[in-house]
Tab-separated table of N, CA and C in Angstrom:
chain	number	residue	atom	x	y	z
A	1	MET	N	34.243	-5.183	-20.150
A	1	MET	CA	33.532	-6.091	-20.988
A	1	MET	C	32.074	-6.119	-20.589
A	2	ASP	N	31.208	-6.187	-21.590
A	2	ASP	CA	29.768	-6.197	-21.359
A	2	ASP	C	29.326	-7.562	-20.872
A	3	SER	N	28.429	-7.610	-19.892
A	3	SER	CA	27.969	-8.875	-19.337
A	3	SER	C	26.632	-9.292	-19.959
A	4	TYR	N	26.235	-8.707	-21.028
A	4	TYR	CA	24.962	-9.013	-21.681
A	4	TYR	C	24.952	-10.448	-22.175
A	5	ASP	N	23.902	-11.166	-21.858
A	5	ASP	CA	23.746	-12.548	-22.277
A	5	ASP	C	22.720	-12.596	-23.391
A	6	PRO	N	23.089	-12.792	-24.653
A	6	PRO	CA	22.139	-12.785	-25.759
A	6	PRO	C	21.116	-13.929	-25.674
A	7	GLY	N	21.413	-14.943	-24.889
A	7	GLY	CA	20.454	-16.045	-24.763
A	7	GLY	C	19.361	-15.788	-23.712
A	8	HIS	N	19.515	-14.723	-22.943
A	8	HIS	CA	18.558	-14.414	-21.909
A	8	HIS	C	17.299	-13.823	-22.520
A	9	GLN	N	16.165	-14.406	-22.163
A	9	GLN	CA	14.882	-13.920	-22.654
A	9	GLN	C	14.143	-13.242	-21.482
A	10	PRO	N	13.809	-11.977	-21.630
A	10	PRO	CA	13.060	-11.299	-20.560
A	10	PRO	C	11.702	-11.913	-20.381
A	11	THR	N	11.233	-11.935	-19.149
A	11	THR	CA	9.887	-12.454	-18.915
A	11	THR	C	8.925	-11.259	-18.846
A	12	THR	N	7.724	-11.491	-19.304
A	12	THR	CA	6.740	-10.447	-19.336
A	12	THR	C	5.734	-10.600	-18.218
A	13	GLU	N	5.648	-11.766	-17.622
A	13	GLU	CA	4.717	-12.005	-16.531
A	13	GLU	C	5.458	-12.403	-15.277
A	14	ARG	N	4.965	-11.904	-14.181
A	14	ARG	CA	5.571	-12.261	-12.863
A	14	ARG	C	4.839	-13.457	-12.323
A	15	ASP	N	5.620	-14.434	-11.845
A	15	ASP	CA	5.040	-15.598	-11.204
A	15	ASP	C	4.300	-15.092	-9.929
A	16	ALA	N	3.098	-15.541	-9.695
A	16	ALA	CA	2.279	-15.068	-8.566
A	16	ALA	C	2.992	-15.345	-7.247
A	17	SER	N	3.826	-16.340	-7.152
A	17	SER	CA	4.498	-16.638	-5.878
A	17	SER	C	5.715	-15.752	-5.652
A	18	THR	N	6.158	-15.022	-6.655
A	18	THR	CA	7.318	-14.162	-6.557
A	18	THR	C	6.839	-12.741	-6.214
A	19	PRO	N	7.232	-12.222	-5.027
A	19	PRO	CA	6.801	-10.867	-4.696
A	19	PRO	C	7.511	-9.831	-5.549
A	20	SER	N	6.868	-8.706	-5.736
A	20	SER	CA	7.480	-7.589	-6.449
A	20	SER	C	8.500	-6.934	-5.556
A	21	ARG	N	9.573	-6.450	-6.146
A	21	ARG	CA	10.543	-5.723	-5.311
A	21	ARG	C	10.007	-4.336	-4.976
A	22	TRP	N	8.918	-3.930	-5.602
A	22	TRP	CA	8.335	-2.623	-5.394
A	22	TRP	C	7.157	-2.636	-4.426
A	23	GLY	N	6.850	-3.803	-3.888
A	23	GLY	CA	5.752	-3.897	-2.960
A	23	GLY	C	6.154	-4.736	-1.771
A	24	PRO	N	5.359	-4.722	-0.712
A	24	PRO	CA	5.669	-5.477	0.493
A	24	PRO	C	5.503	-6.980	0.281
A	25	ALA	N	6.317	-7.743	0.973
A	25	ALA	CA	6.122	-9.197	0.977
A	25	ALA	C	4.829	-9.523	1.734
A	26	SER	N	4.168	-10.568	1.359
A	26	SER	CA	2.872	-10.876	2.019
A	26	SER	C	3.033	-11.109	3.506
A	27	ASP	N	4.192	-11.575	3.961
A	27	ASP	CA	4.400	-11.755	5.390
A	27	ASP	C	4.573	-10.438	6.164
A	28	GLN	N	4.729	-9.338	5.443
A	28	GLN	CA	4.832	-8.024	6.056
A	28	GLN	C	3.451	-7.387	6.247
A	29	LEU	N	2.428	-7.925	5.603
A	29	LEU	CA	1.103	-7.384	5.660
A	29	LEU	C	0.391	-7.973	6.911
A	30	PRO	N	-0.564	-7.275	7.448
A	30	PRO	CA	-1.322	-7.804	8.582
A	30	PRO	C	-2.098	-9.044	8.162
A	31	SER	N	-2.473	-9.861	9.123
A	31	SER	CA	-3.220	-11.084	8.794
A	31	SER	C	-4.674	-10.787	8.458
A	32	SER	N	-5.179	-9.632	8.917
A	32	SER	CA	-6.546	-9.210	8.543
A	32	SER	C	-6.611	-7.700	8.576
A	33	LEU	N	-7.581	-7.169	7.880
A	33	LEU	CA	-7.770	-5.708	7.900
A	33	LEU	C	-8.222	-5.224	9.259
A	34	ALA	N	-8.817	-6.095	10.043
A	34	ALA	CA	-9.269	-5.695	11.403
A	34	ALA	C	-8.066	-5.461	12.305
A	35	GLU	N	-6.899	-5.976	11.926
A	35	GLU	CA	-5.670	-5.772	12.707
A	35	GLU	C	-5.188	-4.300	12.561
A	36	LEU	N	-5.667	-3.604	11.552
A	36	LEU	CA	-5.267	-2.224	11.310
A	36	LEU	C	-6.128	-1.342	12.230
A	37	THR	N	-5.557	-0.884	13.317
A	37	THR	CA	-6.301	-0.141	14.324
A	37	THR	C	-5.717	1.227	14.567
A	38	GLY	N	-5.229	1.848	13.511
A	38	GLY	CA	-4.651	3.199	13.617
A	38	GLY	C	-5.721	4.234	13.859
A	39	PRO	N	-5.280	5.484	14.007
A	39	PRO	CA	-6.205	6.571	14.273
A	39	PRO	C	-7.156	6.812	13.118
A	40	THR	N	-8.352	7.342	13.468
A	40	THR	CA	-9.359	7.591	12.440
A	40	THR	C	-9.658	9.078	12.258
A	41	HIS	N	-9.176	9.917	13.164
A	41	HIS	CA	-9.375	11.358	12.971
A	41	HIS	C	-8.331	12.108	13.766
A	42	GLY	N	-8.233	13.398	13.544
A	42	GLY	CA	-7.277	14.225	14.266
A	42	GLY	C	-5.913	14.232	13.594
A	43	ALA	N	-4.977	14.887	14.257
A	43	ALA	CA	-3.620	15.050	13.725
A	43	ALA	C	-2.768	13.843	14.077
A	44	VAL	N	-1.991	13.398	13.081
A	44	VAL	CA	-1.082	12.276	13.245
A	44	VAL	C	0.307	12.730	12.811
A	45	ASP	N	1.307	12.473	13.661
A	45	ASP	CA	2.690	12.762	13.304
A	45	ASP	C	3.359	11.457	12.907
A	46	LEU	N	3.826	11.411	11.676
A	46	LEU	CA	4.543	10.231	11.236
A	46	LEU	C	6.016	10.339	11.657
A	47	PRO	N	6.634	9.212	12.021
A	47	PRO	CA	8.051	9.210	12.387
A	47	PRO	C	8.929	9.488	11.165
A	48	LEU	N	10.161	9.868	11.405
A	48	LEU	CA	11.089	10.216	10.338
A	48	LEU	C	11.345	9.034	9.401
A	49	HIS	N	11.300	7.799	9.871
A	49	HIS	CA	11.588	6.672	8.965
A	49	HIS	C	10.476	6.518	7.906
A	50	LEU	N	9.329	7.167	8.111
A	50	LEU	CA	8.225	7.122	7.110
A	50	LEU	C	8.217	8.439	6.307
A	51	ALA	N	8.191	9.529	7.047
A	51	ALA	CA	8.095	10.841	6.375
A	51	ALA	C	9.384	11.593	6.589
A	52	TRP	N	10.391	11.227	5.833
A	52	TRP	CA	11.693	11.817	5.999
A	52	TRP	C	11.896	13.110	5.214
A	53	SER	N	10.937	13.407	4.352
A	53	SER	CA	11.075	14.598	3.562
A	53	SER	C	9.689	15.260	3.423
A	54	GLY	N	9.588	16.515	3.809
A	54	GLY	CA	8.323	17.230	3.649
A	54	GLY	C	7.437	17.092	4.859
A	55	LEU	N	6.148	17.106	4.581
A	55	LEU	CA	5.088	17.126	5.628
A	55	LEU	C	5.188	15.865	6.515
A	56	ARG	N	5.121	16.033	7.833
A	56	ARG	CA	5.125	14.915	8.752
A	56	ARG	C	3.865	14.839	9.592
A	57	THR	N	3.101	15.957	9.673
A	57	THR	CA	1.846	15.951	10.450
A	57	THR	C	0.680	16.008	9.499
A	58	PHE	N	-0.278	15.066	9.711
A	58	PHE	CA	-1.410	14.933	8.798
A	58	PHE	C	-2.722	14.997	9.577
A	59	ASP	N	-3.637	15.840	9.153
A	59	ASP	CA	-4.976	15.955	9.743
A	59	ASP	C	-5.886	14.956	9.035
A	60	LEU	N	-6.248	13.881	9.735
A	60	LEU	CA	-7.034	12.802	9.126
A	60	LEU	C	-8.453	13.235	8.805
A	61	ASP	N	-8.878	14.388	9.335
A	61	ASP	CA	-10.217	14.876	9.025
A	61	ASP	C	-10.248	15.594	7.653
A	62	ASP	N	-9.103	15.747	7.021
A	62	ASP	CA	-8.948	16.302	5.694
A	62	ASP	C	-8.628	15.161	4.729
A	63	ASP	N	-9.550	14.814	3.848
A	63	ASP	CA	-9.368	13.649	2.971
A	63	ASP	C	-8.062	13.693	2.193
A	64	LYS	N	-7.691	14.884	1.718
A	64	LYS	CA	-6.436	15.001	0.942
A	64	LYS	C	-5.239	14.625	1.813
A	65	LEU	N	-5.223	15.098	3.020
A	65	LEU	CA	-4.090	14.780	3.920
A	65	LEU	C	-4.144	13.313	4.358
A	66	LEU	N	-5.342	12.785	4.615
A	66	LEU	CA	-5.469	11.363	4.963
A	66	LEU	C	-4.911	10.504	3.844
A	67	LEU	N	-5.325	10.797	2.594
A	67	LEU	CA	-4.817	10.001	1.476
A	67	LEU	C	-3.311	10.116	1.329
A	68	GLY	N	-2.799	11.302	1.555
A	68	GLY	CA	-1.350	11.504	1.474
A	68	GLY	C	-0.613	10.683	2.521
A	69	MET	N	-1.111	10.671	3.733
A	69	MET	CA	-0.470	9.897	4.803
A	69	MET	C	-0.574	8.381	4.515
A	70	TYR	N	-1.745	7.932	4.084
A	70	TYR	CA	-1.915	6.519	3.768
A	70	TYR	C	-0.979	6.119	2.648
A	71	ARG	N	-0.813	6.934	1.664
A	71	ARG	CA	0.081	6.629	0.571
A	71	ARG	C	1.523	6.475	1.077
A	72	ILE	N	1.961	7.372	1.933
A	72	ILE	CA	3.295	7.272	2.499
A	72	ILE	C	3.485	5.956	3.303
A	73	VAL	N	2.501	5.671	4.161
A	73	VAL	CA	2.594	4.473	5.016
A	73	VAL	C	2.555	3.189	4.141
A	74	LEU	N	1.687	3.185	3.156
A	74	LEU	CA	1.581	2.004	2.269
A	74	LEU	C	2.855	1.794	1.468
A	75	THR	N	3.507	2.823	1.035
A	75	THR	CA	4.648	2.689	0.142
A	75	THR	C	5.994	2.576	0.857
A	76	THR	N	6.047	3.077	2.095
A	76	THR	CA	7.361	3.062	2.827
A	76	THR	C	7.308	2.322	4.127
A	77	GLY	N	6.123	1.945	4.586
A	77	GLY	CA	5.962	1.318	5.910
A	77	GLY	C	6.223	-0.178	5.877
A	78	LEU	N	6.261	-0.695	7.099
A	78	LEU	CA	6.378	-2.133	7.357
A	78	LEU	C	5.192	-2.523	8.224
A	79	ARG	N	5.088	-3.797	8.516
A	79	ARG	CA	3.949	-4.357	9.259
A	79	ARG	C	3.543	-3.513	10.493
A	80	ASP	N	4.506	-3.198	11.357
A	80	ASP	CA	4.172	-2.424	12.567
A	80	ASP	C	3.632	-1.045	12.211
A	81	ASP	N	4.144	-0.433	11.129
A	81	ASP	CA	3.653	0.843	10.709
A	81	ASP	C	2.220	0.763	10.194
A	82	TYR	N	1.917	-0.273	9.447
A	82	TYR	CA	0.545	-0.455	8.938
A	82	TYR	C	-0.412	-0.532	10.104
A	83	ILE	N	-0.073	-1.339	11.104
A	83	ILE	CA	-0.909	-1.574	12.261
A	83	ILE	C	-1.082	-0.271	13.078
A	84	GLN	N	-0.015	0.458	13.244
A	84	GLN	CA	-0.061	1.648	14.075
A	84	GLN	C	-0.747	2.860	13.393
A	85	PHE	N	-0.599	2.986	12.079
A	85	PHE	CA	-1.028	4.221	11.415
A	85	PHE	C	-2.234	4.054	10.477
A	86	LEU	N	-2.567	2.840	10.098
A	86	LEU	CA	-3.710	2.622	9.193
A	86	LEU	C	-4.883	2.057	9.948
A	87	ASP	N	-6.082	2.419	9.512
A	87	ASP	CA	-7.308	1.860	10.028
A	87	ASP	C	-7.979	1.034	8.950
A	88	GLY	N	-8.396	-0.191	9.266
A	88	GLY	CA	-8.963	-1.081	8.278
A	88	GLY	C	-10.162	-0.520	7.559
A	89	ASN	N	-11.060	0.128	8.293
A	89	ASN	CA	-12.277	0.690	7.662
A	89	ASN	C	-11.937	1.858	6.774
A	90	LEU	N	-11.027	2.736	7.218
A	90	LEU	CA	-10.626	3.883	6.365
A	90	LEU	C	-9.896	3.384	5.123
A	91	LEU	N	-9.011	2.387	5.298
A	91	LEU	CA	-8.272	1.869	4.181
A	91	LEU	C	-9.241	1.307	3.137
A	92	THR	N	-10.211	0.514	3.596
A	92	THR	CA	-11.190	-0.093	2.684
A	92	THR	C	-12.002	0.977	1.963
A	93	SER	N	-12.492	1.951	2.678
A	93	SER	CA	-13.338	2.963	2.057
A	93	SER	C	-12.603	3.897	1.098
A	94	HIS	N	-11.354	4.133	1.366
A	94	HIS	CA	-10.551	5.003	0.510
A	94	HIS	C	-9.710	4.228	-0.513
A	95	TRP	N	-9.748	2.918	-0.503
A	95	TRP	CA	-8.924	2.110	-1.396
A	95	TRP	C	-9.113	2.447	-2.883
A	96	PRO	N	-10.364	2.658	-3.366
A	96	PRO	CA	-10.504	2.967	-4.782
A	96	PRO	C	-9.633	4.164	-5.246
A	97	ARG	N	-9.434	5.150	-4.392
A	97	ARG	CA	-8.579	6.268	-4.735
A	97	ARG	C	-7.116	5.974	-4.427
A	98	LEU	N	-6.852	5.285	-3.281
A	98	LEU	CA	-5.486	4.948	-2.866
A	98	LEU	C	-4.803	4.057	-3.880
A	99	ARG	N	-5.537	3.098	-4.425
A	99	ARG	CA	-4.923	2.119	-5.349
A	99	ARG	C	-4.338	2.780	-6.560
A	100	LYS	N	-4.850	3.991	-6.874
A	100	LYS	CA	-4.340	4.751	-8.050
A	100	LYS	C	-3.123	5.591	-7.628
A	101	MET	N	-2.892	5.739	-6.330
A	101	MET	CA	-1.812	6.553	-5.839
A	101	MET	C	-0.537	5.815	-5.471
A	102	VAL	N	-0.675	4.483	-5.379
A	102	VAL	CA	0.467	3.650	-5.045
A	102	VAL	C	0.904	2.842	-6.243
A	103	GLY	N	2.128	2.379	-6.248
A	103	GLY	CA	2.626	1.639	-7.356
A	103	GLY	C	1.981	0.255	-7.546
A	104	ARG	N	2.165	-0.337	-8.677
A	104	ARG	CA	1.544	-1.639	-8.977
A	104	ARG	C	1.970	-2.708	-7.951
A	105	GLY	N	3.229	-2.692	-7.519
A	105	GLY	CA	3.706	-3.676	-6.551
A	105	GLY	C	2.950	-3.620	-5.254
A	106	VAL	N	2.746	-2.419	-4.716
A	106	VAL	CA	2.002	-2.203	-3.494
A	106	VAL	C	0.549	-2.600	-3.672
A	107	ARG	N	-0.067	-2.094	-4.720
A	107	ARG	CA	-1.460	-2.393	-5.031
A	107	ARG	C	-1.695	-3.902	-5.151
A	108	THR	N	-0.868	-4.574	-5.904
A	108	THR	CA	-0.998	-6.003	-6.116
A	108	THR	C	-0.838	-6.792	-4.837
A	109	ALA	N	0.173	-6.416	-4.030
A	109	ALA	CA	0.433	-7.131	-2.764
A	109	ALA	C	-0.779	-7.055	-1.868
A	110	TRP	N	-1.347	-5.852	-1.705
A	110	TRP	CA	-2.489	-5.704	-0.826
A	110	TRP	C	-3.751	-6.365	-1.357
A	111	GLU	N	-3.971	-6.267	-2.672
A	111	GLU	CA	-5.162	-6.873	-3.244
A	111	GLU	C	-5.046	-8.381	-3.312
A	112	ASP	N	-3.858	-8.926	-3.438
A	112	ASP	CA	-3.684	-10.375	-3.405
A	112	ASP	C	-3.991	-10.957	-2.029
A	113	VAL	N	-3.568	-10.257	-0.985
A	113	VAL	CA	-3.814	-10.734	0.374
A	113	VAL	C	-5.198	-10.430	0.821
A	114	PHE	N	-5.759	-9.299	0.404
A	114	PHE	CA	-7.110	-8.867	0.809
A	114	PHE	C	-7.975	-8.677	-0.489
A	115	PRO	N	-8.527	-9.762	-1.017
A	115	PRO	CA	-9.291	-9.691	-2.270
A	115	PRO	C	-10.444	-8.673	-2.218
A	116	ARG	N	-10.987	-8.380	-1.049
A	116	ARG	CA	-12.109	-7.446	-0.975
A	116	ARG	C	-11.692	-6.036	-1.386
A	117	LEU	N	-10.354	-5.768	-1.438
A	117	LEU	CA	-9.881	-4.449	-1.893
A	117	LEU	C	-9.897	-4.318	-3.400
A	118	ARG	N	-9.956	-5.475	-4.098
A	118	ARG	CA	-9.956	-5.441	-5.575
A	118	ARG	C	-11.207	-4.724	-6.078
A	119	PRO	N	-11.034	-3.985	-7.176
A	119	PRO	CA	-12.220	-3.329	-7.727
A	119	PRO	C	-13.197	-4.382	-8.281
A	120	HIS	N	-14.479	-4.062	-8.165
A	120	HIS	CA	-15.482	-4.963	-8.727
A	120	HIS	C	-15.516	-4.745	-10.217
A	121	THR	N	-15.267	-5.791	-10.977
A	121	THR	CA	-15.237	-5.690	-12.444
A	121	THR	C	-16.561	-5.894	-13.083
A	122	GLY	N	-17.461	-6.549	-12.445
A	122	GLY	CA	-18.801	-6.724	-13.041
A	122	GLY	C	-19.881	-6.460	-12.014
A	123	GLN	N	-21.076	-6.234	-12.466
A	123	GLN	CA	-22.187	-5.975	-11.560
A	123	GLN	C	-23.174	-7.126	-11.660
A	124	ALA	N	-23.727	-7.462	-10.539
A	124	ALA	CA	-24.717	-8.542	-10.510
A	124	ALA	C	-25.976	-8.100	-11.271
A	125	ALA	N	-26.618	-9.056	-11.865
A	125	ALA	CA	-27.875	-8.748	-12.577
A	125	ALA	C	-28.928	-8.376	-11.588
A	126	ALA	N	-29.742	-7.419	-11.967
A	126	ALA	CA	-30.821	-6.944	-11.068
A	126	ALA	C	-31.968	-7.924	-10.977
């Protein structure tokens, strides 16, 4: 028997207090970007719980590999992973590209907790 409820109305907007199932809960994020003290250059080996398929070693001096590693950590990591593998300054400087590489849930979670990551929508008058 079908369990469809014809009286159920789908919602189109997510309540801001309800976390996305596709992004980290706000309590999983660091309390500040300064807490992210991961490596800034050289080779980094991600553990299997993050990089379980494909490339596991990333040369952070290569922007393409750095972005790939950050995408993996942002989408599959937890608080300790963020702190160990991400750097606050690198995350901030690469966020305009990274935000397009991660899903809406991840992007929204990080931008809600760290508003400085949000794209600037307007420019100040000169």
